[in-house]
Short mmCIF file of C-alpha atoms in Angstrom, two decimals:
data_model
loop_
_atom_site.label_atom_id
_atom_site.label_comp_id
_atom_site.label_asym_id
_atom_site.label_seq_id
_atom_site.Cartn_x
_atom_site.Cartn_y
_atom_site.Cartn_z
CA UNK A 30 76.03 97.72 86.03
CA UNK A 31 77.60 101.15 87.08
CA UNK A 32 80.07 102.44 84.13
CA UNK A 33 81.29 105.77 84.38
CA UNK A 34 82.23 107.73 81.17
CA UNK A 35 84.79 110.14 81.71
CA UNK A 36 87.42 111.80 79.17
CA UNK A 37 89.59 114.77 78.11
CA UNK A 38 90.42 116.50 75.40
CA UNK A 39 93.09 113.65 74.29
CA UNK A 40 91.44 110.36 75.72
CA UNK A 41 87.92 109.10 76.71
CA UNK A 42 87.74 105.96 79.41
CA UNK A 43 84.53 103.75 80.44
CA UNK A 44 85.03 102.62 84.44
CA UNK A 45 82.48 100.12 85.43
CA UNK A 46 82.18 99.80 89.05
CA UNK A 47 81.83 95.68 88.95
CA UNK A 48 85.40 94.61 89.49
CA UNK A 49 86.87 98.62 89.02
CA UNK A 50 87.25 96.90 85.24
CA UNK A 51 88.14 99.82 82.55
CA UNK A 52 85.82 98.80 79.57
CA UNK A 53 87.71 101.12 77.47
CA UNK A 54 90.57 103.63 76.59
CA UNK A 55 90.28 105.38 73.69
CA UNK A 56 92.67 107.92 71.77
CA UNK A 57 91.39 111.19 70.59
CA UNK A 58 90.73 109.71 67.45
CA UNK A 59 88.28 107.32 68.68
CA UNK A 60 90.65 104.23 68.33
CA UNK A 61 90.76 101.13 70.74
CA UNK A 62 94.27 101.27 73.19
CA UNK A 63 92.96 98.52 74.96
CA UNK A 64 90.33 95.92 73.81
CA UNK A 65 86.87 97.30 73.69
CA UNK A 66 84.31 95.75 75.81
CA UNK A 67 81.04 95.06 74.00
CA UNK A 68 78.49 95.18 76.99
CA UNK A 69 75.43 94.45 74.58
CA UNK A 70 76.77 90.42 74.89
CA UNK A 71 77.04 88.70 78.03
CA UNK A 72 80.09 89.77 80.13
CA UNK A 73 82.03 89.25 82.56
CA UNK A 74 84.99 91.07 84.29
CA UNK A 75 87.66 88.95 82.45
CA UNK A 76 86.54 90.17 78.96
CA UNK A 77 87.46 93.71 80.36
CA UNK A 78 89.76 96.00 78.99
CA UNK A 79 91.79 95.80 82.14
CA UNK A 80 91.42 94.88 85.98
CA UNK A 81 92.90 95.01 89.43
CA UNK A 82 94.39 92.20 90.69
CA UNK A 83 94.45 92.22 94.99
CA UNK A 84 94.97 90.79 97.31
CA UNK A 85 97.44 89.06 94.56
CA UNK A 86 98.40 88.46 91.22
CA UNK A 87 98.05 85.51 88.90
CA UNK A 88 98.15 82.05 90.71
CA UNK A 89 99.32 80.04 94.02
CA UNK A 90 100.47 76.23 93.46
CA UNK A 91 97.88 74.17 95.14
CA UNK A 92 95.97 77.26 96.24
CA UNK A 93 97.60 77.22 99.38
CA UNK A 94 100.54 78.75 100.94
CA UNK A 95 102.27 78.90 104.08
CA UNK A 96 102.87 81.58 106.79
CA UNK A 97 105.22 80.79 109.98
CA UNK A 98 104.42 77.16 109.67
CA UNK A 99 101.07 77.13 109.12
CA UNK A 100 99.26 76.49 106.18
CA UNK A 101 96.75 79.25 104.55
CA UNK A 102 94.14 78.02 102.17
CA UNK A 103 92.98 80.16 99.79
CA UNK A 104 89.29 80.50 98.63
CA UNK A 105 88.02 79.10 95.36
CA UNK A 106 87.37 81.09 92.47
CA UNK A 107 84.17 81.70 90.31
CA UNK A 108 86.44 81.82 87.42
CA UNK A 109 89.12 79.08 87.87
CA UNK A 110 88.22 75.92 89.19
CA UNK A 111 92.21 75.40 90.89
CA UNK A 112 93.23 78.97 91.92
CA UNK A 113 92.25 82.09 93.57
CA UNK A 114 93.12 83.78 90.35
CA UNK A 115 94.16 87.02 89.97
CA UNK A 116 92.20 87.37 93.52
CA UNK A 117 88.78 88.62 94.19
CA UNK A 118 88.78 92.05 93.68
CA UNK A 119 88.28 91.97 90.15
CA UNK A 120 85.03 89.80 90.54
CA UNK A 121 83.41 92.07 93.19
CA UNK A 122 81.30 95.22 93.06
CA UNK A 123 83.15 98.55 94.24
CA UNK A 124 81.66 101.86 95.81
CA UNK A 125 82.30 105.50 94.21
CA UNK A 126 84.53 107.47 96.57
CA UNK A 127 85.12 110.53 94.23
CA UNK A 128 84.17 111.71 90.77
CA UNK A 129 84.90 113.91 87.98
CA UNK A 130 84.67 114.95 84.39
CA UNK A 131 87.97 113.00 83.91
CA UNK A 132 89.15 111.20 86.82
CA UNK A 133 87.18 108.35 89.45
CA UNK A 134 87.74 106.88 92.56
CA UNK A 135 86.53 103.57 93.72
CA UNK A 136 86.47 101.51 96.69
CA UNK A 137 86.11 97.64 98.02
CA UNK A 138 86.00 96.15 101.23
CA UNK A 139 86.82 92.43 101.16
CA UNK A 140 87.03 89.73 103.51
CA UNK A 141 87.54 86.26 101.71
CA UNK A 142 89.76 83.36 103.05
CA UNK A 143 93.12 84.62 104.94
CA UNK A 144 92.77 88.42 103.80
CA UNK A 145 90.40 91.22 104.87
CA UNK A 146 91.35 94.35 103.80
CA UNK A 147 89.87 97.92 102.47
CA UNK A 148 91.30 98.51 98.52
CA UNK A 149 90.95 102.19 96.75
CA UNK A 150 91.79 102.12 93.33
CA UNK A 151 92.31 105.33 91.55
CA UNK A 152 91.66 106.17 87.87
CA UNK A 153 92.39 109.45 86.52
CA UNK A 154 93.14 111.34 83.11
CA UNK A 155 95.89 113.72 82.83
CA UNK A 156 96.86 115.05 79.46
CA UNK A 157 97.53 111.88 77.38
CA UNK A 158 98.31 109.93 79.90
CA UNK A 159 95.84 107.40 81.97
CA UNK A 160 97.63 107.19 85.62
CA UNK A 161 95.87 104.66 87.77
CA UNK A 162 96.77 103.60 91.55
CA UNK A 163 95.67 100.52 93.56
CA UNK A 164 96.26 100.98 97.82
CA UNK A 165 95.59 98.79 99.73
CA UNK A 166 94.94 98.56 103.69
CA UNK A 167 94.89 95.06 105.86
CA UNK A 168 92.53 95.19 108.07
CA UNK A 169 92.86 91.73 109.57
CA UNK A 170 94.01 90.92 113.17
CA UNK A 171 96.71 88.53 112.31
CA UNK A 172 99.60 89.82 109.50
CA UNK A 173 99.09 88.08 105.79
CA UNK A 174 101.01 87.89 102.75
CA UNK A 175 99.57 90.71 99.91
CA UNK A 176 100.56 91.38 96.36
CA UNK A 177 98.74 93.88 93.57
CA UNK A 178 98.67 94.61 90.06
CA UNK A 179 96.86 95.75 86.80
CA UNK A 180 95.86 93.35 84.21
CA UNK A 181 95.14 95.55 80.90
CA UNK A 182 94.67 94.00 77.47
CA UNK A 183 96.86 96.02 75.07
CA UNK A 184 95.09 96.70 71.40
CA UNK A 185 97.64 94.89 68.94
CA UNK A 186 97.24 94.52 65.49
CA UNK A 187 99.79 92.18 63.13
CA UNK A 188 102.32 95.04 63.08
CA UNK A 189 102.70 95.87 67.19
CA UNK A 190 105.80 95.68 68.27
CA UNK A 191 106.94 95.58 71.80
CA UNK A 192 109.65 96.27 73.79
CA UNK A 193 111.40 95.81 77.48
CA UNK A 194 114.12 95.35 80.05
CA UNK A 195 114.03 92.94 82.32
CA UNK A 196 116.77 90.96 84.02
CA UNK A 197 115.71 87.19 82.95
CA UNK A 198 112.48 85.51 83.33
CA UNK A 199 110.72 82.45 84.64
CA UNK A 200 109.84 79.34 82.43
CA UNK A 201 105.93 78.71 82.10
CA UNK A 202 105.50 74.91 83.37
CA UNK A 203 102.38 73.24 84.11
CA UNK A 204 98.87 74.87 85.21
CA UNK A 205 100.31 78.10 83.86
CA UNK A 206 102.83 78.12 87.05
CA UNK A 207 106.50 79.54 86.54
CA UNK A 208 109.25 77.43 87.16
CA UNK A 209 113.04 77.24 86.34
CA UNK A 210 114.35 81.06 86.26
CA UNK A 211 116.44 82.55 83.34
CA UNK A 212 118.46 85.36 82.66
CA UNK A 213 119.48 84.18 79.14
CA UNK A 214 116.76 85.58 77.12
CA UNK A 215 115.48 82.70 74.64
CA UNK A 216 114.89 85.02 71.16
CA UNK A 217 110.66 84.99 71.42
CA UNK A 218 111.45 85.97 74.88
CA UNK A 219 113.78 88.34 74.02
CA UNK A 220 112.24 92.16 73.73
CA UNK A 221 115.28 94.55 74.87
CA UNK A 222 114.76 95.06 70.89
CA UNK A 223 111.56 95.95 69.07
CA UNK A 224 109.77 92.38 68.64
CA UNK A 225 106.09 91.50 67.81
CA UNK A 226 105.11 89.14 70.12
CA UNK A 227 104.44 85.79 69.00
CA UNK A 228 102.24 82.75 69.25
CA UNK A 229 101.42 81.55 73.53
CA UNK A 230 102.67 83.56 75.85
CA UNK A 231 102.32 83.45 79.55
CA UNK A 232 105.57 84.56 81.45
CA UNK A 233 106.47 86.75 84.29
CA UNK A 234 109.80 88.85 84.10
CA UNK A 235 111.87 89.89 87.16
CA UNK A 236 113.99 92.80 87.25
CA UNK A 237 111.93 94.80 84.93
CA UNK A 238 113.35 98.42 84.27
CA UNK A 239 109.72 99.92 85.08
CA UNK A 240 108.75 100.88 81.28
CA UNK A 241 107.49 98.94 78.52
CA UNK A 242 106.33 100.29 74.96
CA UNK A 243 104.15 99.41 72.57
CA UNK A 244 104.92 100.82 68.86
CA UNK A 245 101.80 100.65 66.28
CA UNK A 246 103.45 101.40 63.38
CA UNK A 247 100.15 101.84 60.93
CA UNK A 248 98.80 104.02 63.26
CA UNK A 249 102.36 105.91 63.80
CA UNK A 250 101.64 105.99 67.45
CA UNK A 251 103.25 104.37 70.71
CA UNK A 252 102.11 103.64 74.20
CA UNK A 253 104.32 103.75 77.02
CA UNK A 254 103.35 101.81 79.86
CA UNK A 255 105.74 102.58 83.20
CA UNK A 256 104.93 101.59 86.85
CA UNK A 257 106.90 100.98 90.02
CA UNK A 258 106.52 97.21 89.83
CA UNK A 259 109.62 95.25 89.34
CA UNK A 260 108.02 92.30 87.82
CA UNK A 261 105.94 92.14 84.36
CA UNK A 262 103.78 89.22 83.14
CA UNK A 263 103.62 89.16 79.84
CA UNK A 264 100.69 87.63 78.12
CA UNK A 265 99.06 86.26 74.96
CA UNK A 266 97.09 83.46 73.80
CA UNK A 267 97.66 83.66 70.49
CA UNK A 268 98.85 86.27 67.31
CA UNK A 269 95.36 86.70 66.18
CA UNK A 270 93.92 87.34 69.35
CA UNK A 271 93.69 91.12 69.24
CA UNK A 272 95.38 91.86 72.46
CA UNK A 273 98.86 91.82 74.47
CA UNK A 274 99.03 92.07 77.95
CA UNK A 275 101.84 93.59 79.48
CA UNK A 276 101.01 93.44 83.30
CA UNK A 277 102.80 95.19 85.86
CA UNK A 278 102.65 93.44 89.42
CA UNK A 279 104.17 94.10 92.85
CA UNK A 280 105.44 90.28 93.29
CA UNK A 281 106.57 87.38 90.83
CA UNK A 282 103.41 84.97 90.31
CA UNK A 283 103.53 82.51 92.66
CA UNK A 284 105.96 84.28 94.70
CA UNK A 285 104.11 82.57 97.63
CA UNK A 286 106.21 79.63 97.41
CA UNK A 287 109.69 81.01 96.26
CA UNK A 288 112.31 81.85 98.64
CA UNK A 289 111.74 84.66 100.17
CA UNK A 290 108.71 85.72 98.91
CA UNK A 291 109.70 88.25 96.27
CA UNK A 292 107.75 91.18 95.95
CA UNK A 293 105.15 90.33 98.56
CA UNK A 294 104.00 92.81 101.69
CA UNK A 295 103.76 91.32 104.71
CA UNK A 296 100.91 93.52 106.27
CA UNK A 297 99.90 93.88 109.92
CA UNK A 298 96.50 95.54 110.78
CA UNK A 299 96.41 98.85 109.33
CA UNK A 300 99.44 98.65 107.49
CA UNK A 301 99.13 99.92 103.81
CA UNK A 302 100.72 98.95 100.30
CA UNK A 303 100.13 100.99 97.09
CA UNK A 304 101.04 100.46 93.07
CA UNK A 305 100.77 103.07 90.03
CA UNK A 306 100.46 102.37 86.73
CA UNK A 307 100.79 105.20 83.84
CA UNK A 308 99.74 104.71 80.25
CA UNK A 309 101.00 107.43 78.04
CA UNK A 310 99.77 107.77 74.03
CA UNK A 311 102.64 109.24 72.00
CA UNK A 312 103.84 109.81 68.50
CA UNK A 313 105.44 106.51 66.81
CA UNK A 314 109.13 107.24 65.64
#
């Protein structure tokens, strides 16, 4: 496996090149922002520290959806036996476009099921902040449905707090699949006020403001995570589990089969989408 070890004077990075997975961020004191990847046991990209998601994000009822009538299977997954999870991108080897002491460059061309496309993905430290950018090109002859986004596992310990606007959310129902919409907040899904997240939780937000924080109060230190995307999956399996994922994405999950397809691009050949992502390491108030 490629990894590339790049840094600054206020953060240090690992990029492997399977899946464009970060096995690392770490502050300038050496500690963990996102979960550290431990590449001495057996791995694989969804033990990363974060990933791309493209040609879409999270999961498609019935792994199928359907485009002016007709019906679009999507391809099976090496990871999930019922969905083309997260996509592929994340599970295949990328090529180094540019390099530096600080910043890398990769790139994937994919054809799998109804998509073929050419993905860049962009990593890059600047001060204290990591700023990271997925485009994406269709290269297909007939248009297809595409969605991005960026999976990273936030560091948490028993005192993280987090904290967001967003304008409601969608109820997690079976197979992980949203599906009655909210905009009354239910208090553990509630974080317009410093919370810690508790117990399962696996639920996209719509409306999001476009900034999330994370406040590590032993550490007196806060991460501010801000993007584009107006939708955020928020994720944990449980308290003790080490991690948070706050995950900014271009569409709702399974946006394929809500009315009118929020959030995803409808790309002809040579038509190009693009996400950013910015995680900034600041003093806790």
């Amino acid at each position: 496996m490629t990894v590339y070890t790049l840094g600054n004077p206020h953060l240090r990075m690992r990029v492997s090149a399977q899946g464009a997975c970060l096995l690392g961020l770490e502050d300038d004191k050496g500690r963990p922002l996102l979960r550290d990847t431990d590449l001495a046991q057996p791995w694989h990209p969804g033990q990363s520290a974060l990933f791309p998601m493209v040609p879409l994000a999270n999961r498609v009822a019935g792994n199928r959806f359907e485009l002016w009538g007709e019906a679009c299977a999507l391809p099976a997954s090496e990871l999930d036996p019922d969905f083309f999870l997260h996509g592929d991108g994340w599970l295949q080897r990328w090529q180094p476009l540019a390099l530096t002491d600080s910043s890398v460059t990769l790139q994937l061309n994919s054809q799998n099921g109804p998509f073929h496309y050419l993905a860049e993905i962009d990593y890059r430290l600047h001060v204290a902040s990591l700023v990271a950018r997925i485009s994406l090109t269709h290269l297909g002859e007939s248009p297809c449905l595409y969605g991005a986004g960026f999976h990273p596992f936030f560091w948490r310990d028993e005192q993280t707090r987090i904290r967001f606007l967003a304008s409601g959310v969608w109820q997690e129902g079976a197979d992980h699949l949203p599906i009655d919409w909210s905009s009354r907040l239910a208090p553990h899904l509630d974080f317009r006020q410093w919370q810690r997240p508790q117990g399962w939780l696996n639920h996209c937000y719509g409306g999001w403001r476009g900034q999330a924080e994370l406040d590590h109060p032993a550490r007196q230190q806060r991460l501010l995570v801000s993007s584009e995307c107006a939708f955020l999956m928020l994720y944990q399996p449980d308290e003790g589990s080490g991690f948070v994922c706050l995950e900014p994405q271009s569409h709702a999950a399974n946006a394929h089969h809500l009315a009118g397809h929020p959030g995803l691009r409808l790309l002809a050949r040579g038509d190009r989408m693009s996400i950013g992502m910015t995680l900034t390491v600041a003093s806790g108030g």
